CSV table of C-alpha atoms and ligand atoms in Angstrom, one decimal:
chain,number,residue,atom,x,y,z
A,198,UNK,CA,-21.5,105.3,48.1
A,199,UNK,CA,-23.7,104.7,51.2
A,200,UNK,CA,-22.0,101.4,51.7
A,201,UNK,CA,-18.7,103.3,52.4
A,202,UNK,CA,-20.3,104.9,55.5
A,203,UNK,CA,-20.9,102.7,58.4
A,204,UNK,CA,-24.5,102.9,59.7
A,205,UNK,CA,-23.1,103.0,63.2
A,206,UNK,CA,-21.0,106.1,62.5
A,207,UNK,CA,-22.3,109.3,64.2
A,208,UNK,CA,-24.3,111.4,61.8
A,209,UNK,CA,-21.7,114.2,61.8
A,210,UNK,CA,-19.8,115.1,58.8
A,211,UNK,CA,-16.1,115.5,59.8
A,212,UNK,CA,-15.3,117.9,56.9
A,213,UNK,CA,-18.2,120.2,57.8
A,214,UNK,CA,-16.8,120.3,61.4
A,215,UNK,CA,-13.4,121.2,60.2
A,216,UNK,CA,-14.8,124.3,58.3
A,217,UNK,CA,-17.1,125.2,61.1
A,218,UNK,CA,-14.2,125.2,63.6
A,219,UNK,CA,-12.4,127.8,61.6
A,220,UNK,CA,-15.2,130.2,62.6
A,221,UNK,CA,-15.5,134.0,62.1
A,222,UNK,CA,-11.9,134.7,62.9
A,223,UNK,CA,-11.1,133.5,59.4
A,224,UNK,CA,-13.6,135.7,57.7
A,225,UNK,CA,-11.0,138.5,57.4
A,226,UNK,CA,-8.5,136.1,56.0
A,227,UNK,CA,-11.0,134.8,53.5
A,228,UNK,CA,-11.7,138.4,52.4
A,229,UNK,CA,-8.0,139.0,51.9
A,230,UNK,CA,-7.8,135.8,49.8
A,231,UNK,CA,-10.7,137.0,47.8
A,232,UNK,CA,-9.2,140.4,47.2
A,233,UNK,CA,-5.9,138.7,46.3
A,234,UNK,CA,-7.6,136.5,43.7
A,235,UNK,CA,-9.3,139.5,42.1
A,236,UNK,CA,-6.0,141.3,41.9
A,237,UNK,CA,-4.3,138.3,40.4
A,238,UNK,CA,-7.0,137.9,37.8
A,239,UNK,CA,-6.7,141.7,37.0
A,240,UNK,CA,-2.9,141.4,36.6
A,241,UNK,CA,-3.4,138.3,34.4
A,242,UNK,CA,-5.9,140.1,32.2
A,243,UNK,CA,-3.6,143.1,31.7
A,244,UNK,CA,-1.1,140.5,30.2
A,245,UNK,CA,-3.7,139.7,27.6
A,246,UNK,CA,-2.9,142.8,25.5
A,247,UNK,CA,0.3,144.1,24.0
A,248,UNK,CA,2.6,143.5,21.1
A,249,UNK,CA,3.6,139.9,22.1
A,250,UNK,CA,0.2,138.5,23.2
A,251,UNK,CA,-1.5,135.5,21.6
A,252,UNK,CA,-4.7,136.8,23.4
A,253,UNK,CA,-4.7,140.0,21.4
A,254,UNK,CA,-4.6,138.5,17.9
A,255,UNK,CA,-3.6,140.5,14.8
A,256,UNK,CA,-3.4,137.6,12.4
A,257,UNK,CA,-5.7,135.0,10.9
A,258,UNK,CA,-4.0,132.0,12.6
A,259,UNK,CA,-3.7,133.8,15.9
A,260,UNK,CA,-7.5,134.6,15.8
A,261,UNK,CA,-8.3,130.9,15.4
A,262,UNK,CA,-5.8,129.9,18.1
A,263,UNK,CA,-7.3,132.5,20.5
A,264,UNK,CA,-10.8,131.1,19.8
A,265,UNK,CA,-9.5,127.6,20.5
A,266,UNK,CA,-8.0,128.9,23.8
A,267,UNK,CA,-11.3,130.4,24.9
A,268,UNK,CA,-13.3,127.3,24.1
A,269,UNK,CA,-10.7,125.2,25.9
A,270,UNK,CA,-10.8,127.5,28.9
A,271,UNK,CA,-14.6,127.4,28.8
A,272,UNK,CA,-14.5,123.6,28.8
A,273,UNK,CA,-12.0,123.6,31.7
A,274,UNK,CA,-14.3,125.9,33.7
A,275,UNK,CA,-17.3,123.5,33.0
A,276,UNK,CA,-15.3,120.5,34.2
A,277,UNK,CA,-13.8,122.4,37.2
A,278,UNK,CA,-17.3,123.7,38.2
A,279,UNK,CA,-18.7,120.2,38.0
A,280,UNK,CA,-15.9,118.9,40.3
A,281,UNK,CA,-16.5,121.7,42.8
A,282,UNK,CA,-20.2,121.1,42.9
A,283,UNK,CA,-19.7,117.4,43.4
A,284,UNK,CA,-17.2,118.1,46.2
A,285,UNK,CA,-19.6,120.4,48.0
A,286,UNK,CA,-22.4,117.8,47.5
A,287,UNK,CA,-20.1,115.1,49.0
A,288,UNK,CA,-19.4,117.3,52.0
A,289,UNK,CA,-23.0,118.3,52.7
A,290,UNK,CA,-24.9,115.2,51.7
A,291,UNK,CA,-26.7,113.3,54.4
A,292,UNK,CA,-25.6,109.6,54.4
A,293,UNK,CA,-28.5,108.2,56.4
A,294,UNK,CA,-30.6,106.8,53.5
A,295,UNK,CA,-29.8,104.5,50.6
A,296,UNK,CA,-28.2,106.3,47.7
A,297,UNK,CA,-27.1,103.5,45.4
A,298,UNK,CA,-29.0,104.8,42.4
A,299,UNK,CA,-27.9,108.4,42.9
A,300,UNK,CA,-24.3,107.3,43.3
A,301,UNK,CA,-24.4,105.3,40.1
A,302,UNK,CA,-25.9,108.2,38.3
A,303,UNK,CA,-23.2,110.5,39.6
A,304,UNK,CA,-20.3,108.1,38.7
A,305,UNK,CA,-21.6,107.4,35.2
A,306,UNK,CA,-22.9,110.9,34.5
A,307,UNK,CA,-20.2,113.0,36.2
A,308,UNK,CA,-17.3,110.6,35.8
A,309,UNK,CA,-17.8,109.4,32.3
A,310,UNK,CA,-20.6,111.0,30.3
A,311,UNK,CA,-19.9,114.8,30.9
A,312,UNK,CA,-16.1,114.6,30.6
A,313,UNK,CA,-16.5,112.5,27.4
A,314,UNK,CA,-19.0,115.0,25.9
A,315,UNK,CA,-17.0,118.1,26.9
A,316,UNK,CA,-13.5,116.8,26.0
A,317,UNK,CA,-14.7,115.0,22.9
A,318,UNK,CA,-16.3,118.2,21.6
A,319,UNK,CA,-13.2,120.2,22.3
A,320,UNK,CA,-11.0,117.5,20.6
A,321,UNK,CA,-13.2,117.6,17.4
A,322,UNK,CA,-13.2,121.4,17.4
A,323,UNK,CA,-9.4,121.6,17.9
A,324,UNK,CA,-8.7,119.0,15.2
A,325,UNK,CA,-11.1,120.8,12.8
A,326,UNK,CA,-8.9,123.9,13.0
A,327,UNK,CA,-5.7,122.1,11.9
A,328,UNK,CA,-6.2,122.1,8.1
A,329,UNK,CA,-6.8,125.9,8.0
A,330,UNK,CA,-3.7,126.5,10.2
A,331,UNK,CA,-1.5,124.3,8.1
A,332,UNK,CA,-2.8,125.3,4.7
A,333,UNK,CA,-0.1,126.6,2.3
A,334,UNK,CA,-0.1,130.1,1.0
A,335,UNK,CA,-1.8,130.7,-2.4
A,336,UNK,CA,0.6,130.5,-5.4
A,337,UNK,CA,2.3,133.9,-6.1
A,338,UNK,CA,2.4,134.9,-2.4
A,339,UNK,CA,5.4,136.6,-0.9
A,340,UNK,CA,7.9,134.1,0.6
A,341,UNK,CA,10.3,135.0,3.5
A,342,UNK,CA,13.2,132.7,4.3
A,343,UNK,CA,14.2,133.0,8.0
A,344,UNK,CA,17.2,131.2,9.4
A,345,UNK,CA,17.7,130.9,13.1
A,346,UNK,CA,21.3,131.8,14.0
A,347,UNK,CA,23.0,131.9,17.5
A,348,UNK,CA,21.3,134.3,18.5
A,349,UNK,CA,19.8,136.3,15.7
A,350,UNK,CA,17.6,136.0,12.6
A,351,UNK,CA,18.9,135.9,9.0
A,352,UNK,CA,16.0,137.1,6.8
A,353,UNK,CA,15.6,136.9,3.0
A,354,UNK,CA,12.5,138.3,1.2
A,355,UNK,CA,11.7,136.3,-2.0
A,356,UNK,CA,9.0,138.4,-3.7
A,357,UNK,CA,7.0,136.8,-6.6
A,358,UNK,CA,8.8,139.3,-8.9
A,359,UNK,CA,12.3,140.8,-8.6
A,360,UNK,CA,15.5,139.9,-6.8
A,361,UNK,CA,15.5,138.6,-3.2
A,362,UNK,CA,16.3,141.1,-0.5
A,363,UNK,CA,18.5,140.2,2.5
A,364,UNK,CA,18.1,141.8,5.9
A,365,UNK,CA,18.2,140.7,9.5
A,366,UNK,CA,16.5,140.8,12.9
A,367,UNK,CA,13.3,142.5,11.6
A,368,UNK,CA,10.3,141.5,9.6
A,369,UNK,CA,7.8,143.7,7.9
A,370,UNK,CA,4.6,142.4,6.4
A,371,UNK,CA,1.8,143.8,4.2
A,372,UNK,CA,-1.6,143.7,6.0
A,373,UNK,CA,-4.3,141.3,4.7
A,374,UNK,CA,-1.9,139.1,2.6
A,375,UNK,CA,-0.9,135.6,3.4
A,376,UNK,CA,2.9,135.2,3.6
A,377,UNK,CA,4.8,131.9,3.5
A,378,UNK,CA,7.8,131.6,5.9
A,379,UNK,CA,10.4,129.0,5.1
A,380,UNK,CA,12.3,128.3,8.3
A,381,UNK,CA,15.6,126.5,9.0
A,382,UNK,CA,18.7,126.6,11.1
A,383,UNK,CA,22.4,125.7,10.4
A,384,UNK,CA,23.2,124.3,13.9
A,385,UNK,CA,20.7,124.1,16.8
A,386,UNK,CA,16.9,124.0,17.0
A,387,UNK,CA,15.1,127.3,17.4
A,388,UNK,CA,11.4,128.0,17.1
A,389,UNK,CA,9.9,131.0,15.2
A,390,UNK,CA,7.0,132.6,17.0
A,391,UNK,CA,5.1,135.8,16.5
A,392,UNK,CA,2.3,135.3,19.1
A,393,UNK,CA,0.1,138.1,17.9
A,394,UNK,CA,0.0,136.7,14.3
A,395,UNK,CA,-0.1,132.9,14.6
A,396,UNK,CA,1.3,129.7,15.9
A,397,UNK,CA,4.9,128.8,16.4
A,398,UNK,CA,7.1,126.6,14.2
A,399,UNK,CA,10.4,124.8,14.9
A,400,UNK,CA,13.5,125.7,12.9
A,401,UNK,CA,15.4,122.4,12.6
A,402,UNK,CA,18.9,121.9,11.1
A,403,UNK,CA,18.7,119.9,7.9
A,404,UNK,CA,15.0,120.4,7.4
A,405,UNK,CA,12.9,123.3,6.0
A,406,UNK,CA,9.7,123.9,7.9
A,407,UNK,CA,6.9,126.2,6.7
A,408,UNK,CA,4.5,128.6,8.3
A,409,UNK,CA,1.8,130.8,6.7
A,410,UNK,CA,0.9,134.0,8.5
A,411,UNK,CA,-1.7,136.6,7.4
A,412,UNK,CA,-1.8,139.8,9.4
A,413,UNK,CA,-5.3,141.3,9.8
A,414,UNK,CA,-4.3,144.8,11.2
A,415,UNK,CA,-1.4,147.1,11.1
A,416,UNK,CA,0.9,147.7,14.0
A,417,UNK,CA,4.2,146.8,15.6
A,418,UNK,CA,4.4,143.4,17.2
A,419,UNK,CA,7.2,141.2,18.7
A,420,UNK,CA,8.5,137.9,17.6
A,421,UNK,CA,10.6,135.6,19.7
A,422,UNK,CA,12.5,132.3,19.7
A,423,UNK,CA,10.3,129.8,21.5
A,424,UNK,CA,12.8,126.9,21.9
A,425,UNK,CA,15.7,126.9,24.2
A,426,UNK,CA,18.7,127.2,21.9
A,427,UNK,CA,21.7,128.2,24.1
A,428,UNK,CA,23.0,130.9,26.4
A,429,UNK,CA,21.3,133.9,24.8
A,430,UNK,CA,18.0,132.2,23.8
A,431,UNK,CA,16.1,134.8,25.8
A,432,UNK,CA,17.9,137.6,23.9
A,433,UNK,CA,16.7,136.4,20.5
A,434,UNK,CA,13.7,138.5,19.4
A,435,UNK,CA,12.6,140.7,16.5
A,436,UNK,CA,10.2,143.5,15.8
A,437,UNK,CA,7.4,142.7,13.4
A,438,UNK,CA,5.9,145.7,11.6
A,439,UNK,CA,2.6,145.2,9.7
A,440,UNK,CA,2.1,147.9,7.1
A,441,UNK,CA,-0.4,149.0,4.5
A,442,UNK,CA,0.4,147.4,1.2
A,443,UNK,CA,1.6,150.5,-0.6
A,444,UNK,CA,3.8,151.5,2.4
A,445,UNK,CA,5.2,147.9,2.5
A,446,UNK,CA,6.0,148.0,-1.2
A,447,UNK,CA,7.9,151.3,-0.7
A,448,UNK,CA,9.8,149.9,2.2
A,449,UNK,CA,10.8,146.7,0.3
A,450,UNK,CA,12.0,148.8,-2.6
A,451,UNK,CA,14.1,150.9,-0.2
A,452,UNK,CA,15.6,147.8,1.3
A,453,UNK,CA,16.6,146.5,-2.1
A,454,UNK,CA,18.7,149.6,-2.8
A,455,UNK,CA,22.4,149.5,-2.0
A,456,UNK,CA,23.6,151.4,1.1
A,457,UNK,CA,23.8,155.2,0.8
A,458,UNK,CA,27.3,156.8,1.0
A,459,UNK,CA,27.8,158.5,4.3
A,460,UNK,CA,28.1,162.3,4.1
A,461,UNK,CA,28.7,163.4,7.7
A,462,UNK,CA,32.4,163.6,8.5
A,463,UNK,CA,32.1,161.3,11.5
A,464,UNK,CA,30.3,158.7,9.6
A,465,UNK,CA,32.8,158.9,6.7
A,466,UNK,CA,35.6,158.2,9.1
A,467,UNK,CA,33.5,155.4,10.6
A,468,UNK,CA,33.2,153.7,7.2
A,469,UNK,CA,37.0,153.7,6.9
A,470,UNK,CA,37.3,152.2,10.4
A,471,UNK,CA,34.7,149.5,9.4
A,472,UNK,CA,37.0,148.2,6.7
A,473,UNK,CA,40.3,148.7,8.5
A,474,UNK,CA,39.0,146.7,11.5
A,475,UNK,CA,37.9,143.8,9.4
A,476,UNK,CA,34.1,144.1,10.0
A,477,UNK,CA,33.6,143.4,6.3
A,478,UNK,CA,34.8,139.8,6.8
A,479,UNK,CA,31.6,138.9,8.7
A,480,UNK,CA,29.0,141.5,7.5
A,481,UNK,CA,27.6,142.5,4.1
A,482,UNK,CA,26.8,146.1,3.2
A,483,UNK,CA,25.4,146.0,-0.3
A,484,UNK,CA,27.1,148.6,-2.6
A,485,UNK,CA,30.4,148.3,-0.7
A,486,UNK,CA,33.2,145.8,-0.6
A,487,UNK,CA,31.7,144.3,2.6
A,488,UNK,CA,30.4,140.8,1.6
A,489,UNK,CA,30.8,138.7,4.8
A,490,UNK,CA,28.1,136.2,5.5
A,491,UNK,CA,28.9,135.1,9.0
A,492,UNK,CA,27.0,137.9,10.8
A,493,UNK,CA,23.8,139.9,10.0
A,494,UNK,CA,23.5,141.9,6.8
A,495,UNK,CA,24.0,145.6,7.7
A,496,UNK,CA,23.0,147.3,4.4
A,497,UNK,CA,20.1,149.2,6.1
A,498,UNK,CA,20.9,148.5,9.8
A,499,UNK,CA,20.3,152.2,10.7
A,500,UNK,CA,16.7,151.9,9.6
A,501,UNK,CA,15.8,149.0,11.8
A,502,UNK,CA,13.8,149.4,15.0
A,503,UNK,CA,16.1,147.4,17.3
A,504,UNK,CA,19.7,146.4,17.8
A,505,UNK,CA,21.1,143.0,18.9
A,506,UNK,CA,18.0,141.1,17.6
A,507,UNK,CA,15.2,142.9,19.4
A,508,UNK,CA,17.0,143.6,22.7
A,509,UNK,CA,17.9,147.4,22.4
A,510,UNK,CA,16.5,150.5,20.8
A,511,UNK,CA,18.3,151.5,17.6
A,512,UNK,CA,20.4,154.6,18.4
A,513,UNK,CA,24.1,155.6,18.3
A,514,UNK,CA,24.6,155.1,22.1
A,515,UNK,CA,23.4,151.4,21.8
A,516,UNK,CA,25.6,150.9,18.8
A,517,UNK,CA,28.5,152.1,20.9
A,518,UNK,CA,27.5,149.8,23.8
A,519,UNK,CA,27.2,146.9,21.5
A,520,UNK,CA,30.6,147.4,19.9
A,521,UNK,CA,32.3,148.0,23.3
A,522,UNK,CA,30.8,145.1,25.2
A,523,UNK,CA,29.2,142.7,22.8
A,524,UNK,CA,29.6,139.7,25.1
A,525,UNK,CA,28.0,141.5,28.1
A,526,UNK,CA,25.1,142.6,26.0
A,527,UNK,CA,24.6,139.1,24.5
A,528,UNK,CA,26.5,136.4,26.5
A,529,UNK,CA,28.0,133.7,24.3
A,530,UNK,CA,27.7,135.7,21.1
A,531,UNK,CA,30.2,134.9,18.2
A,532,UNK,CA,31.0,138.5,17.4
A,533,UNK,CA,34.1,139.7,19.3
A,534,UNK,CA,33.9,143.0,21.3
A,535,UNK,CA,35.8,146.0,20.1
A,536,UNK,CA,36.3,147.6,23.5
A,537,UNK,CA,40.1,147.9,22.8
A,538,UNK,CA,39.5,150.6,20.1
A,539,UNK,CA,39.7,154.3,21.1
A,540,UNK,CA,36.3,155.7,21.9
A,541,UNK,CA,36.6,158.3,19.1
A,542,UNK,CA,37.0,155.4,16.6
A,543,UNK,CA,34.0,153.5,18.2
A,544,UNK,CA,31.8,156.7,18.0
A,545,UNK,CA,32.7,157.1,14.3
A,546,UNK,CA,31.8,153.4,13.7
A,547,UNK,CA,28.5,153.9,15.5
A,548,UNK,CA,27.8,157.0,13.4
A,549,UNK,CA,28.5,155.1,10.2
A,550,UNK,CA,26.2,152.2,11.1
A,551,UNK,CA,23.4,154.6,12.2
A,552,UNK,CA,23.8,156.4,8.8
A,553,UNK,CA,22.9,153.1,6.9
A,554,UNK,CA,19.2,154.0,6.6
B,2,CUA,CU1,16.8,130.5,19.3
B,2,CUA,CU2,15.9,130.0,21.4
């Protein structure tokens, strides 16, 4: 390293001069930069919690992935700190005596040995996690088939016993039990991701991919599509509700039942409008003549937490908004809007859909 510096060069470090010239007038600016960095870190840390955070794990897989993240971040900090220390050393070191040995030590130690040990350790740790993340669910586990549609989720529960149950745009899971997801898509590639519960998995046309998730605590989380799949990719989400086992069993039993007959006058009229406007050609409502398979199953749509695949709260006003301006709420959606219908008819339709508990 010493050979790079001419012995005739003045013993002044140009970089040190640069920083000295900035002087005290920059102290205020440095303080502002420091405060900004603290504020940025604080904002980033608040993003670590919440229903859609991989840093706030609520599942076995997510816990392992979060551990891996922290080890990776720790390794990155070690490498970064090493580089900063070396940079400071390079700026401050005096170059007026032979340093061949020290330079060799730095290049071999800092340039080869430390990165190899740190990155090699992280690689081994990361690879060792893979078998547990990719292990299949034990035989007899609940299976859930999820199909990525444009831009919503077709969901079929296949319990070890009893008939399958169809629903859409919502997933409920029993706490503490591994569940196997079977994922596919009829047309474009999507990716199924519940960050709080585990890793993501692609949904590929013509292929069935699998993902095992095991929730470790109850709560309401958020799943998303993690692969750009078209105009409304960002409007393709779903609530995930993790429940106690007994509560989950009751919920699944309720979802298996055919739709209840509406009894409020408005909802009864809405049911008639549902069939006279041809909604049944695309949607299924078990227990009625509606057996369409193009759009989401609506048998218990009123009981779901969201509308439009995780983008709106489930209430009559949002049902109305959806029916009136489907294409504004979700650009590019296949379902036509029904804004041409009289508002009394639309209100009745919304009342009927909301009654499907
Ligand atoms: Cu589906 Cu992005």
